[in-house]
Coordinates of C-alpha atoms in Angstrom, one line a residue:
M1 CA 0.0 0.0 0.0
D2 CA 1.2 3.5 -0.8
I3 CA 2.3 5.4 2.3
I4 CA 0.2 8.4 1.2
I5 CA -2.9 6.3 1.0
A6 CA -2.1 4.8 4.4
I7 CA -1.8 8.3 5.9
I8 CA -5.1 9.3 4.3
Y9 CA -6.8 6.2 5.8
I10 CA -5.5 7.0 9.2
V11 CA -6.6 10.6 9.0
L12 CA -10.1 9.5 7.9
F13 CA -10.3 7.2 10.9
I14 CA -9.2 10.0 13.2
I15 CA -12.0 12.2 11.7
M16 CA -14.5 9.5 12.5
M17 CA -13.3 9.3 16.1
V18 CA -13.6 13.1 16.4
F19 CA -17.2 12.7 15.2
V20 CA -17.7 10.0 17.8
F21 CA -16.2 12.2 20.5
S22 CA -18.6 15.0 19.4
I23 CA -21.6 12.6 19.8
G24 CA -20.4 11.8 23.3
M25 CA -20.2 15.5 24.2
I26 CA -23.8 16.2 23.2
R27 CA -25.0 13.3 25.2
H28 CA -25.9 15.7 28.0
Y29 CA -28.6 17.2 25.8
M30 CA -30.2 13.8 25.3
P31 CA -32.5 11.7 27.6
K32 CA -30.5 9.4 29.9
R33 CA -32.0 6.3 28.3
E34 CA -30.2 7.3 25.1
L35 CA -26.8 6.5 26.6
A36 CA -26.9 2.9 25.3
L37 CA -27.7 4.1 21.8
V38 CA -24.7 6.5 21.9
L39 CA -22.4 3.7 22.8
V40 CA -23.8 1.3 20.2
V41 CA -23.4 4.0 17.5
A42 CA -19.9 4.7 18.7
F43 CA -19.0 1.0 18.5
L44 CA -20.5 0.6 15.0
I45 CA -18.6 3.7 13.7
G46 CA -15.4 2.5 15.3
A47 CA -15.8 -1.0 13.8
I48 CA -16.8 0.3 10.3
G49 CA -13.9 2.8 10.3
G50 CA -11.5 0.0 11.4
A51 CA -12.8 -2.4 8.7
F52 CA -12.5 0.2 5.9
F53 CA -9.5 2.3 6.9
L54 CA -7.3 0.5 9.4
E55 CA -7.7 -3.1 8.5
P56 CA -6.0 -2.7 5.0
I57 CA -3.0 -1.0 6.8
Y58 CA -3.0 -3.8 9.4
E59 CA -2.8 -6.5 6.8
E60 CA 0.3 -4.8 5.3
L61 CA 2.3 -5.1 8.6
P62 CA 4.2 -8.3 7.5
S63 CA 5.2 -6.6 4.2
V64 CA 6.4 -3.5 6.1
M65 CA 8.4 -5.6 8.5
S66 CA 10.0 -7.6 5.7
T67 CA 11.0 -4.3 3.9
V68 CA 12.8 -3.3 7.1
E69 CA 14.8 -6.6 7.1
K70 CA 15.6 -6.3 3.4
N71 CA 17.4 -3.0 4.0
V72 CA 19.6 -4.4 6.8
P73 CA 23.1 -4.8 5.4
G74 CA 24.5 -8.4 5.4
N75 CA 21.1 -10.1 5.7
E76 CA 20.8 -13.2 3.5
E77 CA 17.9 -15.4 2.5
T78 CA 18.1 -19.1 1.5
L79 CA 15.7 -20.2 -1.2
Y80 CA 15.0 -23.9 -1.4
L81 CA 14.4 -25.1 -5.0
D82 CA 12.9 -28.2 -6.5
L83 CA 14.1 -28.3 -10.1
S84 CA 13.2 -30.6 -12.9
S85 CA 16.2 -32.6 -14.2
S86 CA 15.4 -31.3 -17.7
I87 CA 16.5 -27.8 -16.7
N88 CA 19.9 -26.8 -18.0
M89 CA 21.6 -26.5 -14.6
D90 CA 24.8 -24.9 -15.9
E91 CA 22.8 -22.2 -17.7
L92 CA 20.7 -21.6 -14.5
K93 CA 23.8 -21.4 -12.3
D94 CA 25.4 -18.9 -14.7
T95 CA 22.3 -16.7 -14.9
L96 CA 21.9 -16.6 -11.1
S97 CA 25.6 -16.0 -10.4
K98 CA 25.6 -13.0 -12.7
T99 CA 22.6 -11.4 -10.8
E100 CA 23.4 -8.8 -8.2
G101 CA 23.1 -10.1 -4.7
F102 CA 24.1 -13.7 -5.5
V103 CA 25.9 -15.5 -2.7
S104 CA 25.9 -19.2 -3.5
F105 CA 24.1 -22.0 -5.3
K106 CA 24.4 -25.6 -4.2
E107 CA 22.7 -28.8 -5.5
T108 CA 21.9 -30.8 -2.3
S109 CA 20.1 -33.9 -3.4
I110 CA 18.0 -35.7 -6.1
T111 CA 14.7 -37.5 -6.0
I112 CA 14.0 -40.3 -8.5
P113 CA 10.4 -41.6 -8.7
L114 CA 10.0 -45.2 -9.7
W115 CA 6.9 -47.3 -8.7
K116 CA 5.3 -48.4 -5.5
L117 CA 7.9 -50.7 -3.9
N118 CA 7.3 -53.8 -1.8
D119 CA 9.6 -54.7 1.2
K120 CA 11.8 -56.9 -0.9
E121 CA 12.4 -54.2 -3.5
I122 CA 13.1 -51.6 -0.8
E123 CA 15.7 -53.9 0.7
Y124 CA 17.2 -54.5 -2.7
F125 CA 17.5 -50.8 -3.6
N126 CA 19.0 -50.0 -0.1
Y127 CA 21.6 -52.6 -0.8
V128 CA 22.4 -51.8 -4.4
L129 CA 22.4 -47.9 -4.3
G130 CA 25.7 -47.7 -2.5
N131 CA 27.3 -50.0 -5.1
I132 CA 26.1 -48.0 -8.1
D133 CA 28.2 -45.0 -7.3
S134 CA 30.8 -44.5 -4.5
H135 CA 29.3 -41.0 -4.1
F136 CA 25.9 -42.4 -3.0
K137 CA 26.7 -42.5 0.7
H138 CA 23.5 -41.0 2.0
Y139 CA 20.2 -42.1 0.5
N140 CA 16.6 -43.1 1.4
V141 CA 14.1 -45.4 -0.3
T142 CA 10.4 -44.9 0.5
K143 CA 7.5 -47.3 -0.1
D144 CA 5.9 -45.0 -2.6
G145 CA 8.9 -45.6 -4.8
K146 CA 11.0 -42.5 -4.3
L147 CA 14.8 -42.7 -4.2
Q148 CA 16.2 -39.7 -2.4
I149 CA 20.0 -39.4 -2.8
E150 CA 22.0 -36.7 -1.1
L151 CA 24.8 -35.1 -3.2
E152 CA 28.4 -34.8 -1.9
E153 CA 30.2 -31.5 -2.1
N154 CA 31.3 -30.7 -5.7
Y155 CA 29.3 -33.7 -7.0
S156 CA 26.7 -32.6 -9.5
S157 CA 23.2 -33.8 -10.0
Y158 CA 24.1 -34.5 -13.7
D159 CA 26.8 -37.0 -12.6
A160 CA 24.5 -38.7 -10.0
L161 CA 21.6 -39.1 -12.4
K162 CA 23.9 -40.4 -15.2
S163 CA 25.3 -43.1 -12.8
F164 CA 21.9 -44.2 -11.8
S165 CA 20.4 -44.0 -15.3
D166 CA 23.2 -46.1 -16.8
W167 CA 22.7 -48.8 -14.0
Y168 CA 19.0 -48.7 -14.4
K169 CA 19.2 -49.2 -18.2
L170 CA 21.6 -52.1 -17.8
V171 CA 19.4 -53.8 -15.2
Y172 CA 15.9 -53.0 -16.2
G173 CA 16.5 -52.2 -19.9
G174 CA 14.6 -48.8 -19.6
S175 CA 15.4 -45.2 -19.0
I176 CA 14.5 -42.7 -16.2
S177 CA 11.8 -40.4 -17.5
Y178 CA 11.8 -37.8 -14.7
A179 CA 13.9 -36.8 -11.7
Q180 CA 13.9 -33.9 -9.4
V181 CA 17.0 -31.9 -8.3
H182 CA 16.9 -30.1 -4.9
A183 CA 19.1 -27.0 -4.5
E184 CA 19.7 -24.2 -2.1
L185 CA 20.2 -20.7 -3.4
V186 CA 21.6 -18.1 -1.0
V187 CA 21.1 -14.4 -1.9
S188 CA 21.2 -11.0 -0.3
S189 CA 17.9 -10.2 1.4
S190 CA 17.6 -7.0 -0.6
S191 CA 17.7 -8.9 -3.9
V192 CA 15.2 -11.7 -3.2
E193 CA 12.6 -10.3 -5.6
S194 CA 15.1 -10.1 -8.5
F195 CA 16.0 -13.8 -8.0
Q196 CA 12.4 -14.9 -7.7
Q197 CA 11.8 -13.3 -11.1
K198 CA 14.9 -14.9 -12.6
L199 CA 13.7 -18.3 -11.3
L200 CA 10.2 -17.6 -12.6
D201 CA 11.7 -17.2 -16.1
Y202 CA 12.7 -20.9 -15.8
G203 CA 9.3 -21.9 -14.4
V204 CA 10.7 -22.4 -10.9
V205 CA 9.0 -21.2 -7.7
P206 CA 10.9 -21.7 -4.4
S207 CA 9.3 -24.4 -2.3
K208 CA 10.5 -22.6 0.9
M209 CA 12.4 -19.5 1.9
D210 CA 14.4 -19.1 5.1
G211 CA 16.2 -16.0 6.6
P212 CA 15.6 -12.7 8.4
V213 CA 13.0 -11.5 5.8
Q214 CA 10.9 -14.7 5.9
N215 CA 11.3 -15.0 9.7
S216 CA 10.0 -11.5 10.2
I217 CA 7.0 -12.3 8.0
N218 CA 6.3 -15.5 9.8
N219 CA 6.7 -13.9 13.3
T220 CA 4.5 -10.9 12.4
N221 CA 1.8 -13.2 10.9
S222 CA 1.8 -15.4 14.0
S223 CA 1.4 -12.5 16.3
M224 CA -1.4 -10.7 14.4
L225 CA -5.0 -10.9 15.4
P226 CA -7.7 -12.3 13.1
N227 CA -9.4 -9.6 11.1
Y228 CA -12.7 -9.9 12.9
Q229 CA -10.9 -9.4 16.3
F230 CA -9.1 -6.4 15.0
V231 CA -12.4 -4.9 13.8
L232 CA -14.0 -5.5 17.2
I233 CA -11.0 -3.8 18.9
T234 CA -11.5 -0.7 16.7
G235 CA -15.2 -0.8 17.7
V236 CA -14.2 -0.8 21.4
V237 CA -11.9 2.2 20.6
G238 CA -14.9 4.0 19.3
V239 CA -16.8 3.3 22.6
I240 CA -13.8 4.5 24.7
V241 CA -13.7 7.8 22.6
A242 CA -17.4 8.2 23.1
V243 CA -17.1 7.8 26.9
L244 CA -14.3 10.4 26.9
G245 CA -16.7 12.7 25.1
I246 CA -19.5 12.0 27.5
Y247 CA -17.4 12.7 30.6
Y248 CA -15.3 15.4 29.1
D249 CA -16.8 18.1 31.3
S250 CA -16.2 16.0 34.4
F251 CA -12.6 15.5 33.4
G252 CA -12.3 19.3 32.9
V253 CA -13.7 20.0 36.4
F254 CA -11.4 17.4 38.0
S255 CA -8.4 18.8 36.1
R256 CA -9.1 22.4 37.4
R257 CA -9.6 21.2 41.0
F258 CA -6.4 19.2 40.8
K259 CA -4.4 22.2 39.5
R260 CA -5.9 24.4 42.2
F261 CA -4.9 21.8 44.8
V262 CA -1.3 21.7 43.5
R263 CA -1.0 25.5 43.5
E264 CA -2.3 25.7 47.1
K265 CA 0.2 23.0 48.2
R266 CA 3.1 25.0 46.7
K267 CA 2.0 28.2 48.5
R268 CA 2.1 26.4 51.8

C-alpha cells in the first residue's frame, strides 16, 4: 500500500473518532436512556472505520516488517528449490551467479520416482544404491517408490543421475523419464525479488524460503489478530472515545480542581 494512501486512511479514521467524540459531548442534551444508543453507535462507527480504513493497513504489517529486514546490510535469504532434471543446470547457475546479490548455489540432493515398492524391492535398492556409485553414501528409499539421494560437495546432479540412469538401463532395460533436483540458493535479502523473477523465467517457484525477511513475515503473521478481532477492537476504541466525550466536562472540572490543589500546596 502506498504510504500516502495509508496516511489518508489514518486521518479519515481519526476524523471518524472526532465525530464519535462530538456525539459523546452532546449526550448531556439527550435523555438518559439514550446513553446505550450513543455507545452502540460509537461501536459501529469504530468497527466500520476500522474495517474500511485501518484493516488494510494492518494487513500490510508483514510486508512492512520484511521491507525493514531487506534493507539491513548483510542479511541473507536461503531459497529452497525443487528443479526438474530437464533444466539446463549450468545455464541456470550462470544466470543466477551474474545477478546482483548472489551469494551461493548448491545442489543438495536428487529424487528419482519409480513405482510403489514392496519390502523386498526396498531392501534391494537400499543394498544396491551404495554400489552403483561411490558418491551415493546418504540415501533413502520410500514405499511410494521415491529414491532420495544426497549429493556430496562438488558432485553434480548430472553425474549422479547419469550413474543411476546407466545402471537402471543395464538392469531394467529402460530409462528414467523424470527426476527432481533439490538445490539451495543463498542471496542478499535486498535482492530476493530479483532472484524470484529470474527463477520464474525458468518456471521455478521456491518451495520454501528461510532467513531474516521470511522470519519477520512469519513472526508478524503469527502475532497478528484475526481480522474480525481487529475490527472488534476498533469498535471498542470507538466506545472509549465516546465515553471520553460523555465525561469530558467531568474530566475538565477534575483537572481544574487538581491544578488548584497543587497551587495551594506550593503556596504552603
